[in-house]
Amino acid sequence: YKEVFLLGQNVNSYGNDLSQSVTFSKLLELLNDINGIERIRFTTSHPKDFSFDLIEIIKNCNKVCNHIHLPIQSASNKILKIMNRKYDIIYYKNIIKEIRNNIDNIAITTDVMVGFPGETEDDFLDTLRAFKEIEFDEAYTFIYSNRENAIASLLPDQVPLELKKERLWKLIDLQKEISAKINKKLDSCENTPEFSLDHLPIKRGSKISAWIQIMRGCNNYCSYCVVPYTRGPEQSRGVSEILSEVNNLVKNKYKEVFLLGQNVNSYGNDLSQSVTFSKLLELLNDINGIERIRFTTSHPKDFSFDLIEIIKNCNKVCNHIHLPIQSASNKILKIMNRKYDIIYYKNIIKEIRNNIDNIAITTDVMVGFPGETEDDFLDTLRAFKEIEFDEAYTFIYSNRENAIASLLPDQVPLELKKERLWTLIDLQKEISAKINKKLEGKTFEVLVDKKSKKHIENQFSGRTETNKTVVFTNKQDLLGKIVKVKIIKSSAWTLYGELIE
């Protein structure tokens, strides 16, 4: 590994509870002396505990990155006091001033919350003014929502949801202008500081397969979802940044990458360069060392038929598409604001299967959405029988605070939701078992990614190109290798096989 990312709710108070005399700054100094590590990042710094010797550490320790994430939350002293943040806006601005006066080319990012109980228009204007003055490199903007047992949920003067949304978009638009202005200044710089879309790294669970976020946010506004309000509009990472990350993974011996986005099909729509998700896959397919490329999630309304050609012709892009259906009732799809009907969805499935041999199609489905009648649910059952997904991730609809669907009438009783869920699970289990039964006797290439968690000696598991789990035994450690396995037995969720030497 070349980079470490230190995590804490408040890294500035690190060591306060230890008997030995150590501070966060001292820890950074010690880490900076370790050979082999090239970059050190950290988050989150609470302004009330910000240590000014941290400025000296960033300035003088060559491996500690020129980036500080310093949540402001609000620029209204009244709101900061109610939040119990224990600093005021003057103190916060003084920290920013000290940082910028002492460290060249420092990037400062922040978190901010709109719609906190009691937030008036004047309070919100204080925040807008502070953003214009400070000019953060990036801001992670959130709508306040009540959390059970949090003191703030008991406060009076709760801000209406529509007003929260309005303020959120004003702040996002302002920050977009500021970030664009800052990034424009970097166009002619020789030493452009690295600027990442997310200030938290993706946790890598193994040295075999890596998850890569290619975009964040969402523009779709499904009525059951709060992602567009909490994470903002779609923002695609630059192509060069993604390619660079994958090349680094290759150097670290990763075999597989998994591209993540709320809707990967719309990747690149917000970038100035002309690039599509299909083009990105094509570029990644040309990288030597990566053996498999996976992705999720594809939104049916934006499904691009040239993606079918890419999967068909790019040997590293896996034969697996995850295409959420959510419901097969046109009435429910409309209330969900999914922007497609079931005929359109089925036509996509038909095109995929007509053009790609041995493709696996999985889906997400929700039961018990407000207004779902028995006929609506039967539409979904009929569609499942007709389409025959390889696997389905089934969910009971539950209200999310601030999601439009939580305000809808005709909420479905919990017991009926559970009944429908198990009916659908039982149907899908039959379908998956039937599909997997047909694979018995066939041989597949399997990327071995796990040893048995049940402590069964010499047992390994891995996945086929179609993302099916295969379990087999072998005396040699095969982790990270692609091997051939003949399927001798199957269940609804798992294939069992023997290694072909």
XYZ file of C-alpha atoms in Angstrom:
501
model
C 0.000 0.000 0.000
C 1.217 3.522 -0.830
C -1.270 5.650 1.116
C -2.887 5.531 4.547
C -6.053 7.353 5.597
C -6.454 7.941 9.341
C -10.055 7.965 10.537
C -11.640 9.360 13.661
C -14.756 11.270 14.626
C -12.352 13.948 15.885
C -8.714 13.152 15.108
C -7.565 16.344 16.842
C -8.345 14.831 20.241
C -6.352 11.664 19.540
C -4.271 10.643 22.567
C -6.207 12.623 25.174
C -7.289 9.383 26.835
C -3.895 7.644 26.664
C -1.534 7.483 29.632
C 1.486 8.139 27.406
C 1.976 11.715 26.297
C 1.079 11.689 22.608
C -0.875 13.999 20.314
C -2.286 13.604 16.827
C 0.496 15.826 15.489
C 3.094 13.567 17.106
C 1.428 10.497 15.584
C 1.622 12.077 12.111
C 5.299 12.849 12.688
C 6.015 9.207 13.580
C 4.075 7.909 10.575
C 5.927 10.318 8.288
C 9.186 8.521 9.171
C 7.968 5.114 7.947
C 9.697 4.050 4.739
C 7.414 2.940 1.899
C 4.343 4.958 2.771
C 4.075 7.848 0.322
C 0.954 9.694 1.429
C -0.839 10.239 4.737
C -4.383 11.614 4.905
C -6.777 12.072 7.806
C -10.329 13.014 8.717
C -12.247 14.449 10.549
C -10.912 17.560 12.326
C -13.316 19.200 14.780
C -12.730 22.980 14.751
C -13.058 23.307 18.551
C -10.007 21.055 19.064
C -7.961 22.225 16.091
C -4.306 22.260 17.086
C -2.197 24.912 15.410
C 0.887 22.699 15.591
C -0.977 20.542 13.047
C -0.318 23.349 10.557
C 3.423 22.966 11.143
C 3.186 19.195 10.704
C 1.404 19.498 7.337
C 3.875 22.176 6.286
C 7.015 20.242 7.252
C 6.143 16.541 6.900
C 6.472 15.729 3.204
C 4.100 12.743 3.272
C 1.199 14.428 5.057
C -1.112 15.643 2.289
C -2.012 19.301 1.756
C -5.673 18.788 2.540
C -7.748 19.488 5.641
C -11.389 18.519 6.032
C -12.863 20.930 8.592
C -16.658 20.698 9.022
C -18.338 24.094 9.400
C -21.943 22.717 9.653
C -23.363 26.267 9.756
C -22.062 29.827 9.726
C -24.796 31.152 12.007
C -23.575 31.582 15.579
C -27.114 30.972 16.805
C -27.328 27.619 14.997
C -23.780 26.629 15.993
C -24.747 27.197 19.632
C -27.915 25.080 19.323
C -25.825 22.390 17.596
C -23.440 22.499 20.591
C -20.460 22.842 18.244
C -18.476 24.872 20.839
C -16.994 27.405 18.449
C -18.273 30.513 16.690
C -17.839 31.604 13.099
C -15.080 34.110 13.894
C -13.017 31.373 15.529
C -13.634 29.096 12.526
C -12.563 31.771 10.026
C -9.411 32.438 12.053
C -8.437 28.771 11.742
C -8.901 28.971 7.958
C -6.841 32.163 7.851
C -3.982 30.580 9.836
C -3.977 27.488 7.638
C -3.840 29.467 4.385
C -1.288 31.959 5.700
C 1.109 29.157 6.569
C 0.598 26.395 3.981
C 0.861 26.996 0.240
C -1.600 25.217 -2.064
C -3.682 23.769 0.760
C -7.094 22.317 -0.090
C -9.820 22.845 2.499
C -13.076 20.915 2.322
C -16.035 20.952 4.672
C -19.365 19.488 5.739
C -22.433 21.708 6.036
C -25.996 21.059 7.111
C -29.046 23.026 6.001
C -32.467 23.104 7.604
C -31.378 22.547 11.208
C -34.275 23.238 13.633
C -34.659 26.984 14.121
C -32.644 27.927 11.007
C -34.150 31.169 9.670
C -33.503 32.800 6.308
C -30.962 35.091 8.006
C -29.121 32.093 9.456
C -28.960 30.491 6.017
C -27.731 33.763 4.472
C -24.918 33.781 7.066
C -23.833 30.419 5.684
C -24.006 31.585 2.057
C -21.917 34.662 2.910
C -19.328 32.550 4.722
C -19.041 30.186 1.751
C -18.432 33.125 -0.593
C -15.788 34.494 1.753
C -13.968 31.257 2.635
C -14.176 29.545 -0.783
C -13.890 25.879 0.166
C -12.402 23.550 -2.430
C -15.389 21.271 -1.938
C -18.332 20.987 0.435
C -20.392 17.953 1.387
C -23.894 19.330 1.808
C -26.610 17.613 3.808
C -30.236 18.212 4.675
C -30.854 17.931 8.412
C -33.117 15.004 9.248
C -34.272 13.900 12.677
C -32.522 10.915 14.210
C -34.213 8.918 16.908
C -32.830 9.738 20.390
C -30.877 12.746 19.098
C -31.579 15.884 21.148
C -32.131 17.917 17.964
C -35.164 15.774 17.100
C -36.921 17.256 20.149
C -36.261 20.882 19.196
C -39.061 23.231 18.116
C -39.131 25.212 14.845
C -38.493 22.286 12.511
C -37.818 23.588 8.979
C -40.276 22.413 6.256
C -38.836 19.860 3.820
C -39.451 21.989 0.710
C -37.554 24.887 2.266
C -34.689 22.554 3.195
C -34.497 21.351 -0.416
C -34.531 24.906 -1.734
C -31.660 25.898 0.573
C -29.710 22.750 -0.265
C -29.771 23.479 -3.996
C -28.819 27.120 -3.486
C -25.788 26.030 -1.495
C -24.856 23.272 -3.952
C -25.071 25.726 -6.875
C -22.927 28.271 -5.040
C -20.304 25.669 -4.127
C -20.280 24.384 -7.700
C -19.355 27.904 -8.891
C -16.641 28.211 -6.237
C -15.146 24.769 -6.992
C -15.188 25.493 -10.735
C -13.389 28.792 -10.158
C -10.738 27.125 -7.975
C -10.226 24.262 -10.424
C -10.002 26.711 -13.337
C -6.996 28.305 -11.634
C -5.308 24.898 -11.599
C -5.504 24.462 -15.374
C -2.143 26.141 -15.937
C -0.442 24.920 -12.745
C 2.447 22.496 -13.059
C 2.014 21.119 -9.538
C -1.694 20.553 -9.322
C -2.617 19.151 -5.913
C -4.583 15.920 -6.036
C -8.275 16.620 -5.619
C -10.520 13.677 -5.008
C -14.269 13.550 -5.357
C -14.644 11.919 -1.953
C -12.612 12.754 1.120
C -13.066 9.234 2.514
C -11.379 6.267 0.818
C -13.161 3.097 -0.165
C -12.356 0.281 2.213
C -10.695 -2.518 0.300
C -11.720 -5.836 1.783
C -9.141 -7.892 -0.098
C -6.172 -7.607 -2.416
C -8.129 -9.303 -5.206
C -11.169 -7.191 -6.021
C -11.438 -3.416 -5.547
C -14.526 -1.213 -5.489
C -14.115 2.088 -7.334
C -16.604 4.929 -7.058
C -16.849 6.528 -10.497
C -19.539 9.042 -9.555
C -21.568 10.275 -6.619
C -25.006 11.786 -6.174
C -28.107 11.219 -8.282
C -30.454 13.178 -10.574
C -33.368 10.757 -10.634
C -35.527 11.612 -7.601
C -37.204 8.246 -7.145
C -39.951 8.953 -4.644
C -38.676 6.407 -2.091
C -35.078 7.663 -2.085
C -33.254 10.563 -0.389
C -29.894 10.257 -2.187
C -30.370 13.345 -4.425
C -31.123 15.432 -1.317
C -28.337 14.091 0.885
C -25.563 13.623 -1.691
C -26.562 16.197 -4.261
C -26.646 15.935 -8.060
C -24.592 13.509 -10.111
C -20.868 14.253 -10.178
C -18.647 12.074 -12.336
C -14.998 11.536 -11.520
C -12.609 12.439 -14.316
C -11.571 9.654 -16.666
C -7.859 10.183 -16.007
C -8.417 9.940 -12.239
C -10.247 6.613 -12.607
C -7.658 5.197 -15.029
C -4.875 6.254 -12.667
C -6.568 4.510 -9.729
C -6.991 1.297 -11.718
C -3.356 1.388 -12.861
C -2.290 1.727 -9.222
C -4.467 -1.256 -8.333
C -2.750 -3.285 -11.048
C 0.620 -2.427 -9.481
C -0.753 -3.799 -6.211
C -1.769 -7.068 -7.922
C -5.550 -6.552 -7.945
C -7.321 -8.745 -10.493
C -10.825 -7.266 -10.574
C -12.422 -3.820 -10.344
C -16.042 -3.086 -9.486
C -17.289 0.315 -10.706
C -19.875 1.976 -8.473
C -22.450 4.664 -9.118
C -26.063 5.343 -8.252
C -26.662 5.281 -12.021
C -23.546 4.324 -13.981
C -25.386 4.714 -17.293
C -25.362 8.496 -16.897
C -21.624 8.630 -16.122
C -19.940 11.503 -17.935
C -23.066 13.574 -18.600
C -21.704 16.330 -16.342
C -18.128 16.267 -17.673
C -16.897 18.796 -20.224
C -14.999 16.098 -22.125
C -17.114 13.865 -24.340
C -17.145 10.539 -22.531
C -19.785 7.902 -21.837
C -19.880 4.948 -19.484
C -19.400 2.625 -22.458
C -16.278 4.555 -23.483
C -14.918 4.353 -19.928
C -15.365 0.564 -19.961
C -13.555 0.400 -23.295
C -10.591 2.345 -21.881
C -10.449 0.187 -18.750
C -10.585 -2.962 -20.876
C -7.275 -1.929 -22.472
C -5.392 -1.797 -19.144
C -2.971 -4.704 -18.840
C -3.191 -6.615 -15.571
C -6.878 -6.153 -14.812
C -8.691 -9.375 -15.630
C -12.307 -8.585 -14.759
C -14.445 -5.441 -14.793
C -17.841 -5.289 -13.068
C -20.250 -2.416 -12.469
C -23.449 -1.410 -10.694
C -26.074 0.100 -10.753
C -27.705 0.522 -14.173
C -30.916 2.553 -14.196
C -33.290 1.172 -16.871
C -34.400 4.622 -18.060
C -30.810 5.496 -19.064
C -29.762 2.070 -20.299
C -27.550 2.535 -23.353
C -27.775 -0.167 -25.986
C -24.134 0.370 -26.946
C -23.395 -1.051 -23.474
C -24.593 -4.387 -24.844
C -21.928 -4.181 -27.572
C -19.259 -3.327 -25.001
C -20.106 -6.339 -22.815
C -20.217 -8.525 -25.916
C -16.889 -7.337 -27.367
C -14.724 -6.335 -24.376
C -13.275 -9.560 -22.989
C -12.713 -8.218 -19.454
C -16.183 -6.748 -18.914
C -18.136 -9.479 -17.121
C -21.303 -11.072 -18.508
C -23.499 -9.743 -15.727
C -25.923 -6.824 -15.579
C -27.703 -5.674 -12.437
C -30.863 -3.895 -13.606
C -33.298 -2.913 -10.814
C -36.951 -3.475 -11.723
C -38.370 -2.295 -8.329
C -41.913 -3.229 -9.419
C -43.648 -4.633 -12.501
C -46.805 -2.592 -11.979
C -46.906 0.455 -14.261
C -49.026 2.254 -11.679
C -46.418 1.714 -8.947
C -43.492 2.524 -11.270
C -45.147 5.857 -12.040
C -45.665 6.705 -8.350
C -42.042 5.686 -7.724
C -41.010 8.165 -10.469
C -38.935 5.472 -12.174
C -39.571 6.944 -15.658
C -40.011 3.651 -17.525
C -42.831 1.131 -17.866
C -42.707 -2.645 -17.710
C -42.849 -3.080 -21.516
C -39.750 -0.888 -21.894
C -37.991 -2.852 -19.143
C -38.798 -6.209 -20.746
C -37.534 -4.945 -24.114
C -34.163 -4.135 -22.535
C -33.965 -7.671 -21.122
C -34.884 -9.098 -24.527
C -32.170 -7.057 -26.310
C -29.553 -8.098 -23.753
C -30.351 -11.802 -24.040
C -30.667 -11.716 -27.840
C -27.177 -10.246 -28.169
C -25.074 -11.671 -25.327
C -24.711 -15.410 -24.772
C -24.692 -16.698 -21.186
C -25.495 -13.320 -19.635
C -26.617 -13.220 -15.993
C -29.223 -10.606 -15.084
C -29.938 -9.709 -11.466
C -32.328 -7.142 -10.059
C -33.659 -5.208 -7.061
C -37.348 -5.303 -6.210
C -39.434 -3.617 -3.539
C -42.699 -4.940 -2.114
C -45.303 -3.045 -0.126
C -44.778 0.357 -1.741
C -47.591 2.786 -0.793
C -50.669 2.046 -2.893
C -49.494 -1.429 -3.963
C -52.637 -3.580 -4.332
C -52.826 -7.338 -4.716
C -53.098 -6.866 -8.499
C -49.939 -4.722 -8.531
C -48.072 -7.405 -6.608
C -49.372 -10.101 -8.972
C -47.965 -8.048 -11.892
C -44.548 -8.355 -10.252
C -44.912 -12.105 -9.682
C -45.930 -12.610 -13.331
C -42.956 -10.557 -14.555
C -40.542 -12.593 -12.407
C -41.906 -15.839 -13.873
C -41.543 -14.447 -17.390
C -38.119 -12.787 -17.090
C -36.421 -15.376 -14.834
C -33.715 -13.311 -13.151
C -30.585 -15.154 -12.018
C -30.983 -13.526 -8.626
C -33.127 -10.827 -7.031
C -32.452 -8.633 -4.004
C -35.867 -8.266 -2.409
C -36.787 -5.497 0.024
C -39.786 -4.454 2.055
C -40.591 -0.788 1.450
C -40.017 1.291 4.573
C -40.532 5.024 4.973
C -37.434 7.206 4.857
C -37.677 10.570 6.481
C -37.819 13.355 3.873
C -38.544 10.910 1.026
C -41.675 11.869 -0.912
C -43.058 8.327 -0.631
C -43.271 8.662 3.156
C -46.049 11.234 2.629
C -48.120 9.048 0.289
C -51.512 7.629 1.314
C -52.448 3.933 1.247
C -49.462 2.680 3.229
C -49.378 -1.141 3.122
C -49.653 -2.945 6.507
C -46.386 -4.510 7.696
C -47.794 -8.049 7.937
C -48.983 -7.883 4.329
C -45.557 -6.576 3.239
C -43.882 -9.545 4.958
C -46.289 -11.994 3.338
C -45.569 -10.571 -0.134
C -41.831 -10.555 0.518
C -41.752 -14.272 1.351
C -43.974 -15.132 -1.600
C -41.511 -13.362 -3.913
C -38.431 -14.850 -2.218
C -39.865 -18.369 -2.559
C -40.609 -17.785 -6.253
C -37.122 -16.405 -6.930
C -35.554 -19.313 -5.056
C -37.300 -21.740 -7.435
C -36.164 -19.734 -10.481
C -32.536 -19.462 -9.290
C -32.428 -23.177 -8.465
C -33.746 -24.037 -11.952
C -31.174 -21.772 -13.672
C -28.288 -23.130 -11.577
C -29.370 -26.755 -12.131
C -28.743 -26.263 -15.864
C -25.114 -25.354 -15.067
C -24.288 -28.751 -13.545
C -21.702 -30.584 -15.621
C -20.366 -27.353 -17.138
C -16.916 -25.868 -16.486
C -16.355 -22.212 -15.582
C -13.431 -19.906 -14.926
C -13.605 -18.867 -11.273
C -11.753 -15.973 -9.616
C -10.906 -17.371 -6.166
C -11.510 -14.685 -3.548
C -12.247 -16.429 -0.225
C -11.281 -19.285 2.049
C -14.096 -21.075 3.838
C -15.498 -19.079 6.764
C -16.781 -22.336 8.242
C -13.204 -23.570 8.784
C -13.699 -26.464 6.380
C -10.198 -27.587 5.503
C -8.995 -26.668 2.007
C -12.356 -25.176 0.985
C -12.335 -22.096 -1.252
C -14.961 -20.008 -2.963
C -14.919 -17.638 -5.879
C -17.118 -16.154 -8.567
C -17.769 -16.928 -12.180
C -17.811 -14.182 -14.777
C -21.602 -14.140 -14.316
C -21.116 -13.432 -10.578
C -22.252 -16.840 -9.338
C -20.594 -18.151 -6.180
C -18.684 -21.417 -6.646
C -17.404 -23.546 -3.741
C -14.687 -26.196 -4.207
C -11.806 -27.842 -2.323
C -8.105 -27.871 -3.073
C -4.956 -28.331 -0.982
C -3.042 -25.421 -2.531
C -3.766 -21.792 -1.667
C -5.421 -20.426 -4.805
C -6.539 -17.001 -3.529
C -6.374 -14.400 -6.293
C -6.052 -16.950 -9.079
C -8.485 -17.701 -11.896
C -9.030 -21.453 -12.076
C -11.315 -23.825 -13.973
C -13.995 -25.550 -11.914
C -16.492 -28.165 -13.103
C -19.919 -27.828 -11.455
C -21.120 -31.076 -9.871
C -23.970 -29.814 -7.655
C -26.065 -26.676 -7.256
C -28.506 -24.874 -4.990
C -30.518 -21.698 -5.502
C -27.650 -19.463 -4.363
C -24.446 -21.522 -4.744
C -22.637 -23.779 -7.205
C -20.410 -26.627 -5.957
C -17.617 -27.992 -8.085
C -14.282 -29.717 -8.459
C -11.064 -28.143 -9.666
C -9.954 -29.040 -13.189
C -6.177 -29.405 -13.011
